[in-house]
């Protein structure tokens, strides 16, 4: 991209006084090439705009700007319904919380969001990616026991579901935990199982991470033959240049420890050729990567250039992260130069640091266990206190219930006494009610006789009014019927007269059509004989002209033209006369 931009600006400066279309053409070519370059670098296969946003957000993943850019990318990916881009955006959010010091809740929530989205969109690899980063997050904080428990629970679920990809990722993470605890033998067994699962069931999965960790385990166990074998296998299956170069460095280191110096030269030469201009073979003042230093040191040692190797060994201290391997390179240098005293000091320092680091790991693990047990003990004590308090509260509640029961019994007795008094009052009231009811019955009988007479008078009046109403309705209905009948009859007579008029017009039109058809027949019969003669003459003279036009004299040709013109005029007169007769007849 930088070269393309330079070319564009150079062309703009060169052709600024020329025609404008050249500048437009150059800009168009630059745009097309830029788009092609972005598309080629888009290794995830997502939208190009989203890929550019992801690369920028990933670069700024430890800063708030990267978090905001990832959230914007997530919103646009949701609009485009791009599940993979959504998972990538959430992975940047996870990395932002990963690098914060005291944000465990935010990190775990970010991992959960990414894993839920991975399961929802079908990109399960990001579900396992969240598991791997959770393990690394725990290991970075020296919580090895918690990481071991987390990985074991994950592996148990993967084995129950026969999830090969989950088992592969879980075994790699389990090995990472064992490596952090310096249990390289157990880690190598887990990585061997992961490699077998990958080769049998995951042919499309890149196993270079498994092979790289396995070479480190064999290196720390001093099993350099196995290290060389695994590194060679990883080199053959590596898909990126960086992984191939790292495997070449491991192959060269294992071959050096096995005293196979010819292979060391071949591996180092291939590594230097792959690195190209990034590695300077004749300079000891360059600050290179660790594997660059290692390869150059091994190459100088097998070539007998121990002074240059010594300078590079001293300069290698600028590189961080591979302390024990640096010591072993120095031990190989002392062994090849015969510096046994220096070799003994280095071995002493190597094993002392090894034991110190392992003791620190074990002490940290024991501290974690003690803290866990102490927390569990505190939790049990808190639970016991809560249980005692609950029992005391239950006792108080029982006493309150007993008091409530006594109060309830007293209330029931008072209610029973009230019921008895109420029953006596009800009995007196019933006697009074019976006497009142008797008087009401006598009054109702008298009122019933009066009501019957009134009902009979009202019923007679209602019958009379009903008959009158029915008679009025019949008269109105009959009038409406007669009115509608007269209107319908007038309409039918009008339609009948209109139909008669239409029949007369149709009969006249039919007669006109018959006359026109007869006239057409007569005209065609008359024109047939009259047209044949002039048409035959025109065709004959035209044939004469066509057959002998080259041999005829001009006078003869002119006579033929005159005959054709005369017969044509005659034919036009016949057609005109026939048309006029037809019009007159019509």
Coordinates of C-alpha atoms in Angstrom, one line a residue:
X1 CA 0.0 0.0 0.0
X2 CA 2.8 2.4 0.8
X3 CA 4.5 1.7 -2.6
X4 CA 1.1 2.3 -4.4
X5 CA 0.6 5.6 -2.7
X6 CA 4.2 6.6 -3.5
X7 CA 3.6 5.7 -7.2
X8 CA 0.3 7.7 -7.2
X9 CA 1.9 10.9 -5.8
X10 CA 4.9 10.5 -8.1
X11 CA 2.7 10.3 -11.2
X12 CA 0.6 13.2 -10.0
X13 CA 3.8 15.4 -9.7
X14 CA 5.1 14.2 -13.2
X15 CA 1.9 14.7 -15.2
X16 CA 0.5 17.8 -13.5
X17 CA 0.9 19.9 -16.7
X18 CA -0.6 17.2 -19.0
X19 CA -4.1 16.3 -19.9
X20 CA -6.6 15.7 -17.0
X21 CA -7.7 12.3 -18.1
X22 CA -4.3 10.8 -17.3
X23 CA -4.7 11.8 -13.6
X24 CA -8.1 10.3 -13.5
X25 CA -6.9 7.1 -15.0
X26 CA -4.0 6.9 -12.5
X27 CA -6.4 7.5 -9.6
X28 CA -8.7 4.8 -10.9
X29 CA -5.9 2.3 -11.2
X30 CA -4.7 3.1 -7.6
X31 CA -8.2 2.6 -6.3
X32 CA -8.6 -0.8 -8.0
X33 CA -5.2 -2.0 -6.8
X34 CA -6.0 -0.9 -3.3
X35 CA -9.3 -2.7 -3.2
X36 CA -7.6 -5.9 -4.6
X37 CA -4.8 -5.7 -1.9
X38 CA -7.4 -5.3 0.9
X39 CA -9.4 -8.3 -0.5
X40 CA -6.2 -10.4 -0.7
X41 CA -5.3 -9.6 2.9
X42 CA -8.8 -10.3 4.2
X43 CA -8.0 -13.7 5.6
X44 CA -11.3 -13.9 7.5
X45 CA -13.5 -13.7 4.5
X46 CA -15.7 -10.9 5.9
X47 CA -16.8 -7.6 4.4
X48 CA -13.8 -5.5 3.4
X49 CA -14.9 -2.4 5.3
X50 CA -15.5 -4.6 8.5
X51 CA -12.1 -6.2 8.0
X52 CA -10.4 -2.7 7.9
X53 CA -12.3 -1.8 11.1
X54 CA -11.3 -5.1 12.8
X55 CA -7.6 -4.7 12.0
X56 CA -7.6 -1.1 13.4
X57 CA -9.6 -2.1 16.5
X58 CA -7.4 -5.1 17.1
X59 CA -4.3 -2.8 16.9
X60 CA -5.9 -0.6 19.6
X61 CA -7.5 -3.5 21.5
X62 CA -6.0 -2.3 24.9
X63 CA -7.3 1.2 24.5
X64 CA -10.8 2.8 24.8
X65 CA -10.5 3.8 21.1
X66 CA -10.3 0.2 20.1
X67 CA -13.3 -0.7 22.3
X68 CA -15.4 2.0 20.6
X69 CA -14.3 1.0 17.2
X70 CA -15.2 -2.7 18.0
X71 CA -18.7 -1.7 19.2
X72 CA -19.2 0.3 16.0
X73 CA -18.1 -2.7 14.0
X74 CA -20.4 -5.0 15.9
X75 CA -23.4 -2.7 15.1
X76 CA -22.6 -2.7 11.4
X77 CA -22.0 -6.4 11.4
X78 CA -25.4 -7.0 12.9
X79 CA -27.0 -4.8 10.2
X80 CA -25.2 -6.9 7.6
X81 CA -26.0 -10.1 9.4
X82 CA -22.4 -11.2 9.3
X83 CA -22.0 -13.7 12.2
X84 CA -18.2 -14.1 11.8
X85 CA -17.6 -10.3 11.9
X86 CA -19.8 -10.1 15.0
X87 CA -17.6 -12.7 16.8
X88 CA -14.4 -10.9 15.7
X89 CA -15.8 -7.6 17.1
X90 CA -16.7 -9.2 20.4
X91 CA -13.2 -10.8 20.6
X92 CA -11.7 -7.2 20.5
X93 CA -14.0 -6.3 23.4
X94 CA -12.8 -9.4 25.2
X95 CA -9.1 -8.4 24.7
X96 CA -9.8 -4.9 26.0
X97 CA -11.0 -6.3 29.3
X98 CA -8.2 -8.9 29.2
X99 CA -5.5 -6.3 29.5
X100 CA -7.3 -4.4 32.3
X101 CA -5.8 -5.2 35.8
X102 CA -8.9 -5.4 38.0
X103 CA -11.8 -6.1 35.7
X104 CA -12.6 -9.8 36.2
X105 CA -16.4 -9.3 35.9
X106 CA -16.0 -7.3 32.7
X107 CA -13.7 -9.9 31.1
X108 CA -15.9 -12.8 32.0
X109 CA -19.0 -11.0 30.7
X110 CA -17.1 -10.2 27.4
X111 CA -16.1 -13.9 27.1
X112 CA -19.7 -15.0 27.7
X113 CA -21.0 -12.5 25.1
X114 CA -18.6 -13.8 22.5
X115 CA -19.3 -17.4 23.3
X116 CA -23.1 -16.9 23.2
X117 CA -22.8 -15.1 19.8
X118 CA -20.5 -17.9 18.5
X119 CA -23.1 -20.5 19.4
X120 CA -25.9 -18.4 17.9
X121 CA -24.2 -17.7 14.6
X122 CA -22.6 -21.2 14.2
X123 CA -18.9 -20.1 14.5
X124 CA -18.1 -22.4 17.3
X125 CA -14.3 -21.8 17.0
X126 CA -14.8 -18.5 18.8
X127 CA -16.5 -20.4 21.7
X128 CA -13.3 -22.3 22.2
X129 CA -11.3 -19.2 21.6
X130 CA -13.0 -17.7 24.6
X131 CA -12.2 -20.8 26.7
X132 CA -8.5 -20.5 25.7
X133 CA -8.2 -16.8 26.6
X134 CA -9.9 -17.5 29.9
X135 CA -7.3 -20.0 30.7
X136 CA -4.5 -17.6 29.7
X137 CA -6.1 -14.9 31.8
X138 CA -6.1 -17.1 34.9
X139 CA -2.5 -18.3 34.3
X140 CA -1.3 -14.7 33.8
X141 CA -2.7 -14.0 37.3
X142 CA -1.0 -17.1 38.8
X143 CA -4.4 -18.8 39.4
X144 CA -3.2 -22.2 38.1
X145 CA -5.4 -24.4 40.2
X146 CA -8.5 -22.4 39.1
X147 CA -7.4 -22.7 35.5
X148 CA -6.9 -26.5 35.9
X149 CA -10.4 -26.9 37.3
X150 CA -11.9 -24.8 34.6
X151 CA -10.2 -26.8 31.8
X152 CA -11.1 -30.1 33.3
X153 CA -14.8 -29.2 33.5
X154 CA -14.7 -28.0 29.9
X155 CA -13.0 -31.2 28.8
X156 CA -15.5 -33.3 30.6
X157 CA -18.4 -31.6 28.8
X158 CA -16.6 -31.9 25.5
X159 CA -16.0 -35.7 26.0
X160 CA -19.7 -36.2 27.0
X161 CA -20.8 -34.5 23.8
X162 CA -18.2 -36.2 21.6
X163 CA -17.1 -32.7 20.6
X164 CA -13.8 -33.2 18.8
X165 CA -13.0 -29.5 18.3
X166 CA -13.8 -28.8 21.9
X167 CA -11.6 -31.8 23.0
X168 CA -8.7 -30.5 20.8
X169 CA -8.9 -27.0 22.2
X170 CA -9.4 -28.2 25.8
X171 CA -6.3 -30.5 25.6
X172 CA -4.2 -27.6 24.3
X173 CA -5.3 -25.4 27.2
X174 CA -4.8 -28.3 29.6
X175 CA -1.2 -28.6 28.3
X176 CA -0.8 -24.8 28.7
X177 CA -1.7 -25.2 32.4
X178 CA 0.7 -28.1 32.9
X179 CA 3.4 -26.1 31.2
X180 CA 2.8 -23.2 33.6
X181 CA 3.2 -25.7 36.4
X182 CA 6.4 -27.0 34.8
X183 CA 4.8 -30.5 34.3
X184 CA 6.2 -31.0 30.9
X185 CA 5.7 -34.8 30.7
X186 CA 1.9 -34.5 31.4
X187 CA 1.7 -31.6 29.0
X188 CA 3.4 -33.6 26.3
X189 CA 0.8 -36.4 26.7
X190 CA -2.1 -34.0 26.5
X191 CA -0.6 -32.4 23.3
X192 CA 0.0 -35.9 21.8
X193 CA -3.7 -36.7 22.3
X194 CA -4.7 -33.3 20.9
X195 CA -2.5 -33.9 17.8
X196 CA -4.0 -37.4 17.3
X197 CA -7.5 -35.9 17.5
X198 CA -6.6 -33.2 15.0
X199 CA -5.1 -35.5 12.5
X200 CA -8.0 -38.0 12.7
X201 CA -11.1 -35.8 13.0
X202 CA -10.1 -32.2 12.2
X203 CA -8.3 -32.3 8.8
X204 CA -8.9 -28.6 8.2
X205 CA -7.6 -27.5 11.6
X206 CA -4.2 -25.8 11.7
X207 CA -2.2 -27.9 14.3
X208 CA 0.9 -25.7 14.3
X209 CA 0.1 -24.4 17.8
X210 CA 0.0 -28.0 19.1
X211 CA 3.3 -28.9 17.4
X212 CA 5.0 -25.7 18.7
X213 CA 4.0 -26.4 22.3
X214 CA 5.0 -30.0 21.9
X215 CA 8.5 -29.1 20.7
X216 CA 8.8 -26.8 23.7
X217 CA 7.8 -29.6 26.1
X218 CA 10.3 -32.0 24.5
X219 CA 13.0 -29.3 24.7
X220 CA 12.4 -28.8 28.4
X221 CA 12.5 -32.6 28.9
X222 CA 15.8 -32.7 26.9
X223 CA 14.3 -35.2 24.5
X224 CA 15.8 -33.6 21.4
X225 CA 15.2 -36.5 19.1
X226 CA 11.4 -36.3 19.6
X227 CA 11.7 -32.5 19.4
X228 CA 13.4 -32.8 16.0
X229 CA 10.7 -35.2 14.8
X230 CA 7.8 -33.1 16.0
X231 CA 9.4 -29.8 14.7
X232 CA 9.9 -31.4 11.2
X233 CA 6.2 -32.6 11.2
X234 CA 5.1 -29.1 12.2
X235 CA 7.3 -27.5 9.5
X236 CA 5.7 -29.6 6.8
X237 CA 2.2 -28.7 7.9
X238 CA 2.8 -25.0 8.7
X239 CA 0.6 -22.7 6.7
X240 CA 2.3 -19.4 7.4
X241 CA 5.8 -18.1 6.9
X242 CA 6.3 -17.2 10.5
X243 CA 5.4 -20.7 11.7
X244 CA 7.7 -22.3 9.2
X245 CA 10.6 -20.1 10.4
X246 CA 9.9 -20.9 14.0
X247 CA 9.8 -24.6 13.3
X248 CA 13.1 -24.3 11.3
X249 CA 14.7 -22.6 14.4
X250 CA 13.4 -25.5 16.6
X251 CA 14.7 -28.1 14.1
X252 CA 18.2 -26.4 14.1
X253 CA 18.3 -26.3 17.9
X254 CA 17.3 -30.0 18.3
X255 CA 19.9 -31.0 15.6
X256 CA 22.6 -28.9 17.4
X257 CA 21.8 -30.8 20.7
X258 CA 22.0 -34.1 18.8
X259 CA 25.4 -33.0 17.3
X260 CA 24.0 -33.2 13.7
X261 CA 25.9 -30.2 12.5
X262 CA 25.3 -30.7 8.8
X263 CA 21.5 -30.5 9.4
X264 CA 22.1 -27.5 11.6
X265 CA 23.7 -25.7 8.6
X266 CA 20.9 -26.7 6.3
X267 CA 18.2 -25.6 8.7
X268 CA 19.9 -22.3 9.5
X269 CA 20.5 -21.5 5.8
X270 CA 16.9 -22.1 4.9
X271 CA 15.8 -19.9 7.9
X272 CA 18.1 -17.1 6.8
X273 CA 16.8 -17.4 3.2
X274 CA 13.2 -17.2 4.4
X275 CA 13.9 -14.2 6.6
X276 CA 15.6 -12.3 3.7
X277 CA 16.4 -8.7 4.5
X278 CA 15.0 -8.9 8.0
X279 CA 18.1 -10.7 9.3
X280 CA 21.7 -9.4 8.8
X281 CA 24.2 -12.2 8.8
X282 CA 27.4 -10.1 9.1
X283 CA 26.3 -7.7 11.8
X284 CA 26.3 -8.1 15.6
X285 CA 24.9 -4.7 16.4
X286 CA 21.4 -5.2 15.1
X287 CA 18.6 -5.8 17.6
X288 CA 16.9 -8.9 16.1
X289 CA 14.3 -11.3 17.2
X290 CA 15.2 -14.2 19.5
X291 CA 15.1 -16.9 16.9
X292 CA 17.2 -14.7 14.6
X293 CA 19.9 -14.5 17.2
X294 CA 19.6 -18.2 18.0
X295 CA 19.9 -19.3 14.3
X296 CA 22.9 -17.0 13.7
X297 CA 24.7 -18.2 16.9
X298 CA 24.1 -21.8 15.9
X299 CA 25.3 -21.2 12.4
X300 CA 28.5 -19.4 13.6
X301 CA 29.2 -22.2 16.1
X302 CA 28.9 -25.1 13.6
X303 CA 31.1 -23.0 11.2
X304 CA 33.7 -22.5 13.9
X305 CA 33.2 -18.8 14.1
X306 CA 33.1 -18.7 17.9
X307 CA 34.1 -15.1 18.3
X308 CA 31.1 -13.9 16.2
X309 CA 28.9 -16.3 18.1
X310 CA 30.1 -14.9 21.4
X311 CA 29.3 -11.3 20.3
X312 CA 25.8 -12.4 19.3
X313 CA 25.3 -14.3 22.6
X314 CA 26.2 -11.1 24.5
X315 CA 23.9 -9.0 22.3
X316 CA 21.0 -11.6 22.7
X317 CA 20.4 -10.3 26.2
X318 CA 18.4 -7.5 24.7
X319 CA 15.7 -10.0 23.8
X320 CA 13.2 -11.0 26.5
X321 CA 11.1 -14.1 27.0
X322 CA 13.3 -17.1 26.4
X323 CA 15.7 -17.2 29.4
X324 CA 16.1 -21.0 29.8
X325 CA 16.7 -21.5 26.1
X326 CA 19.3 -18.7 26.1
X327 CA 21.1 -20.5 28.8
X328 CA 21.1 -23.8 26.8
X329 CA 22.5 -21.9 23.8
X330 CA 25.2 -20.6 26.0
X331 CA 25.8 -24.1 27.4
X332 CA 26.2 -25.4 23.8
X333 CA 28.7 -22.7 23.1
X334 CA 30.7 -23.5 26.3
X335 CA 30.6 -27.2 25.4
X336 CA 31.8 -26.7 21.8
X337 CA 34.5 -24.3 22.9
X338 CA 35.7 -26.5 25.7
X339 CA 34.8 -24.0 28.5
X340 CA 33.9 -26.6 31.1
X341 CA 34.0 -24.2 34.0
X342 CA 31.6 -21.9 32.3
X343 CA 29.5 -24.9 31.3
X344 CA 29.3 -26.0 34.9
X345 CA 28.3 -22.5 36.1
X346 CA 25.7 -22.2 33.5
X347 CA 24.2 -25.7 34.3
X348 CA 24.2 -24.7 38.0
X349 CA 22.4 -21.5 37.2
X350 CA 20.1 -23.3 34.8
X351 CA 19.0 -26.0 37.3
X352 CA 18.9 -23.6 40.2
X353 CA 16.6 -21.2 38.3
X354 CA 14.6 -24.2 37.1
X355 CA 14.1 -25.5 40.7
X356 CA 13.4 -22.0 42.0
X357 CA 10.8 -21.3 39.4
X358 CA 9.2 -24.7 40.0
X359 CA 9.2 -24.1 43.8
X360 CA 7.6 -20.7 43.2
X361 CA 5.0 -22.3 41.1
X362 CA 4.3 -25.0 43.7
X363 CA 4.3 -22.4 46.5
X364 CA 1.9 -20.3 44.6
X365 CA -0.3 -23.3 43.9
X366 CA -0.2 -24.2 47.6
X367 CA -1.0 -20.6 48.5
X368 CA -4.0 -20.8 46.1
X369 CA -5.1 -24.0 47.7
X370 CA -4.7 -22.6 51.2
X371 CA -6.6 -19.5 50.2
X372 CA -9.3 -21.7 48.6
X373 CA -9.6 -23.9 51.7
X374 CA -9.6 -20.8 53.9
X375 CA -12.4 -19.3 51.8
X376 CA -14.3 -22.5 51.9
X377 CA -13.8 -22.7 55.7
X378 CA -15.1 -19.1 56.1
X379 CA -18.0 -20.0 53.8
X380 CA -18.8 -23.0 56.0
X381 CA -18.6 -20.9 59.2
X382 CA -20.9 -18.3 57.6
X383 CA -23.3 -21.0 56.6
X384 CA -23.2 -22.4 60.2
X385 CA -23.9 -19.0 61.6
X386 CA -26.7 -18.5 59.2
X387 CA -28.1 -21.9 60.2
X388 CA -27.9 -21.1 63.9
X389 CA -29.6 -17.7 63.3
X390 CA -32.3 -19.5 61.3
X391 CA -32.8 -22.0 64.1
X392 CA -33.2 -19.1 66.6
X393 CA -35.6 -17.4 64.3
X394 CA -37.6 -20.7 64.0
X395 CA -37.8 -20.9 67.9
X396 CA -39.1 -17.4 68.1
X397 CA -41.6 -18.2 65.4
X398 CA -42.7 -21.3 67.2
X399 CA -43.3 -19.3 70.4
X400 CA -45.2 -16.7 68.5
X401 CA -47.3 -19.4 66.9
X402 CA -48.1 -20.9 70.3
X403 CA -49.2 -17.5 71.6
X404 CA -51.3 -17.0 68.5
X405 CA -52.9 -20.4 69.0
X406 CA -53.9 -19.4 72.6
X407 CA -55.3 -16.1 71.4
X408 CA -57.2 -18.0 68.7
X409 CA -58.7 -20.4 71.3
X410 CA -59.9 -17.5 73.4
X411 CA -61.3 -15.8 70.3
X412 CA -63.2 -19.0 69.4
X413 CA -64.8 -19.2 72.9
X414 CA -65.9 -15.7 72.7
X415 CA -67.3 -16.4 69.2
X416 CA -69.1 -19.4 70.5
X417 CA -70.8 -17.4 73.3
X418 CA -71.7 -14.7 70.7
X419 CA -73.2 -17.4 68.5
X420 CA -75.4 -18.6 71.4
X421 CA -76.6 -15.1 72.1
X422 CA -77.2 -14.5 68.4
X423 CA -79.3 -17.7 68.2
X424 CA -81.6 -16.6 71.1
X425 CA -82.0 -13.2 69.4
X426 CA -82.8 -15.0 66.1
X427 CA -85.5 -17.1 67.8
X428 CA -87.3 -14.0 69.1
X429 CA -86.9 -12.4 65.7
X430 CA -88.3 -15.5 64.0
X431 CA -91.5 -15.3 66.1
X432 CA -92.0 -11.6 65.2
X433 CA -91.3 -12.4 61.6
X434 CA -94.0 -15.2 61.5
X435 CA -96.7 -12.8 62.9
X436 CA -95.7 -10.1 60.3
X437 CA -95.8 -12.7 57.5
X438 CA -99.3 -13.7 58.4
X439 CA -100.5 -10.1 58.3
X440 CA -98.7 -9.7 54.9
X441 CA -100.5 -12.8 53.5
X442 CA -103.9 -11.4 54.3
X443 CA -103.0 -8.0 52.7
X444 CA -101.7 -9.8 49.6
X445 CA -104.9 -11.7 49.1
X446 CA -106.9 -8.5 49.1
X447 CA -104.5 -6.8 46.7
X448 CA -104.6 -9.9 44.4
X449 CA -108.4 -9.6 43.9
X450 CA -108.1 -5.9 43.0
X451 CA -105.2 -6.6 40.6
X452 CA -107.0 -9.3 38.7
X453 CA -109.9 -6.8 37.8
X454 CA -107.4 -4.2 36.6
X455 CA -105.5 -6.7 34.4
X456 CA -108.7 -7.9 32.7
X457 CA -109.6 -4.2 31.8
X458 CA -106.1 -3.5 30.4
X459 CA -106.1 -6.7 28.4
X460 CA -109.3 -5.8 26.6
X461 CA -108.0 -2.3 25.7
X462 CA -104.7 -3.8 24.4
X463 CA -106.6 -6.3 22.1
X464 CA -108.6 -3.4 20.6
X465 CA -105.5 -1.3 19.9
X466 CA -103.7 -4.2 18.4
X467 CA -106.5 -5.0 15.9
X468 CA -106.6 -1.3 14.8
X469 CA -102.8 -1.2 14.3
X470 CA -102.8 -4.4 12.2
X471 CA -105.6 -3.0 9.9
X472 CA -103.7 0.2 9.3
X473 CA -100.5 -1.7 8.4
X474 CA -102.4 -3.8 5.9
X475 CA -103.9 -0.7 4.2
X476 CA -100.5 1.0 3.9
X477 CA -98.8 -2.2 2.5
X478 CA -101.5 -2.5 -0.1
X479 CA -101.0 1.1 -1.2
X480 CA -97.3 0.6 -1.5
X481 CA -97.8 -2.5 -3.6
X482 CA -100.1 -0.8 -6.1
X483 CA -97.7 2.1 -6.5
X484 CA -94.7 -0.2 -7.2
X485 CA -96.8 -2.3 -9.6
X486 CA -97.8 0.8 -11.7
X487 CA -94.1 1.9 -11.9
X488 CA -92.8 -1.5 -13.0
X489 CA -95.5 -1.8 -15.7
X490 CA -94.6 1.7 -17.2
X491 CA -90.9 0.6 -17.2
X492 CA -91.7 -2.7 -19.0
X493 CA -93.7 -0.9 -21.7
X494 CA -90.9 1.6 -22.3
X495 CA -88.3 -1.3 -22.6
X496 CA -90.7 -3.1 -25.1
X497 CA -90.9 0.0 -27.4
X498 CA -87.1 0.4 -27.3
X499 CA -86.6 -3.2 -28.3
X500 CA -88.9 -2.8 -31.3
X501 CA -86.9 0.3 -32.5
X502 CA -83.7 -1.7 -32.1
X503 CA -85.0 -4.6 -34.2
X504 CA -86.0 -2.2 -37.0
X505 CA -82.5 -0.6 -37.0
X506 CA -80.8 -4.0 -36.9
X507 CA -82.9 -5.1 -39.9
X508 CA -81.9 -2.0 -41.9
X509 CA -78.2 -2.6 -41.1
X510 CA -78.4 -6.2 -42.2
X511 CA -79.9 -5.1 -45.6
X512 CA -77.1 -2.6 -46.0
X513 CA -74.5 -5.2 -45.3
X514 CA -76.1 -7.7 -47.8
X515 CA -76.2 -5.0 -50.5
X516 CA -72.5 -4.1 -49.8
X517 CA -71.5 -7.8 -50.0
X518 CA -73.4 -8.2 -53.3
X519 CA -71.7 -5.1 -54.7
X520 CA -68.3 -6.4 -53.7
X521 CA -69.0 -9.7 -55.5
X522 CA -70.2 -7.9 -58.7
X523 CA -67.2 -5.6 -58.7
X524 CA -64.8 -8.5 -58.2
X525 CA -66.5 -10.5 -61.1
X526 CA -66.3 -7.5 -63.5
X527 CA -62.7 -6.6 -62.6
X528 CA -61.4 -10.2 -63.1
X529 CA -61.8 -10.3 -66.9
X530 CA -60.9 -6.6 -67.4
X531 CA -57.8 -6.7 -65.3
X532 CA -56.3 -9.9 -66.9
X533 CA -55.8 -8.4 -70.3
X534 CA -53.7 -5.3 -69.3
X535 CA -51.8 -7.3 -66.6
X536 CA -50.9 -10.0 -69.2
X537 CA -49.6 -7.3 -71.6
X538 CA -47.6 -5.7 -68.9
X539 CA -46.1 -9.0 -67.8
X540 CA -45.3 -10.0 -71.4
X541 CA -43.5 -6.8 -72.4
X542 CA -41.6 -6.8 -69.1
X543 CA -40.4 -10.4 -69.8
X544 CA -39.3 -9.3 -73.3
X545 CA -37.3 -6.4 -71.8
X546 CA -35.8 -8.8 -69.2
X547 CA -34.8 -11.5 -71.7
X548 CA -33.4 -9.3 -74.6
X549 CA -32.6 -6.0 -73.2
X550 CA -29.0 -6.1 -74.4
X551 CA -29.9 -7.2 -78.0
X552 CA -33.0 -4.8 -78.5
X553 CA -32.7 -1.6 -80.3
X554 CA -33.6 1.6 -78.5
X555 CA -36.7 2.1 -80.6
X556 CA -38.0 -1.4 -79.8
X557 CA -37.3 -0.9 -76.1
X558 CA -39.1 2.5 -76.2
X559 CA -42.2 0.8 -77.8
X560 CA -42.2 -1.9 -75.1
X561 CA -42.1 0.9 -72.4
X562 CA -45.0 2.7 -74.2
X563 CA -47.1 -0.5 -74.3
X564 CA -46.4 -1.1 -70.6
X565 CA -47.4 2.5 -69.7
X566 CA -50.6 2.3 -71.9
X567 CA -51.7 -1.0 -70.3
X568 CA -50.9 0.4 -66.8
X569 CA -53.1 3.5 -67.5
X570 CA -55.8 1.2 -68.8
X571 CA -55.6 -0.9 -65.6
X572 CA -55.8 2.2 -63.4
X573 CA -58.9 3.3 -65.3
X574 CA -60.6 -0.1 -64.8
X575 CA -59.9 -0.1 -61.1
X576 CA -61.1 3.5 -60.7
X577 CA -64.3 2.8 -62.6
X578 CA -65.0 -0.3 -60.5
X579 CA -64.5 1.6 -57.2
X580 CA -66.8 4.4 -58.4
X581 CA -69.6 1.9 -59.3
X582 CA -69.3 0.2 -55.9
X583 CA -69.6 3.6 -54.1
X584 CA -72.6 4.6 -56.2
X585 CA -74.3 1.3 -55.4
X586 CA -73.7 1.9 -51.7

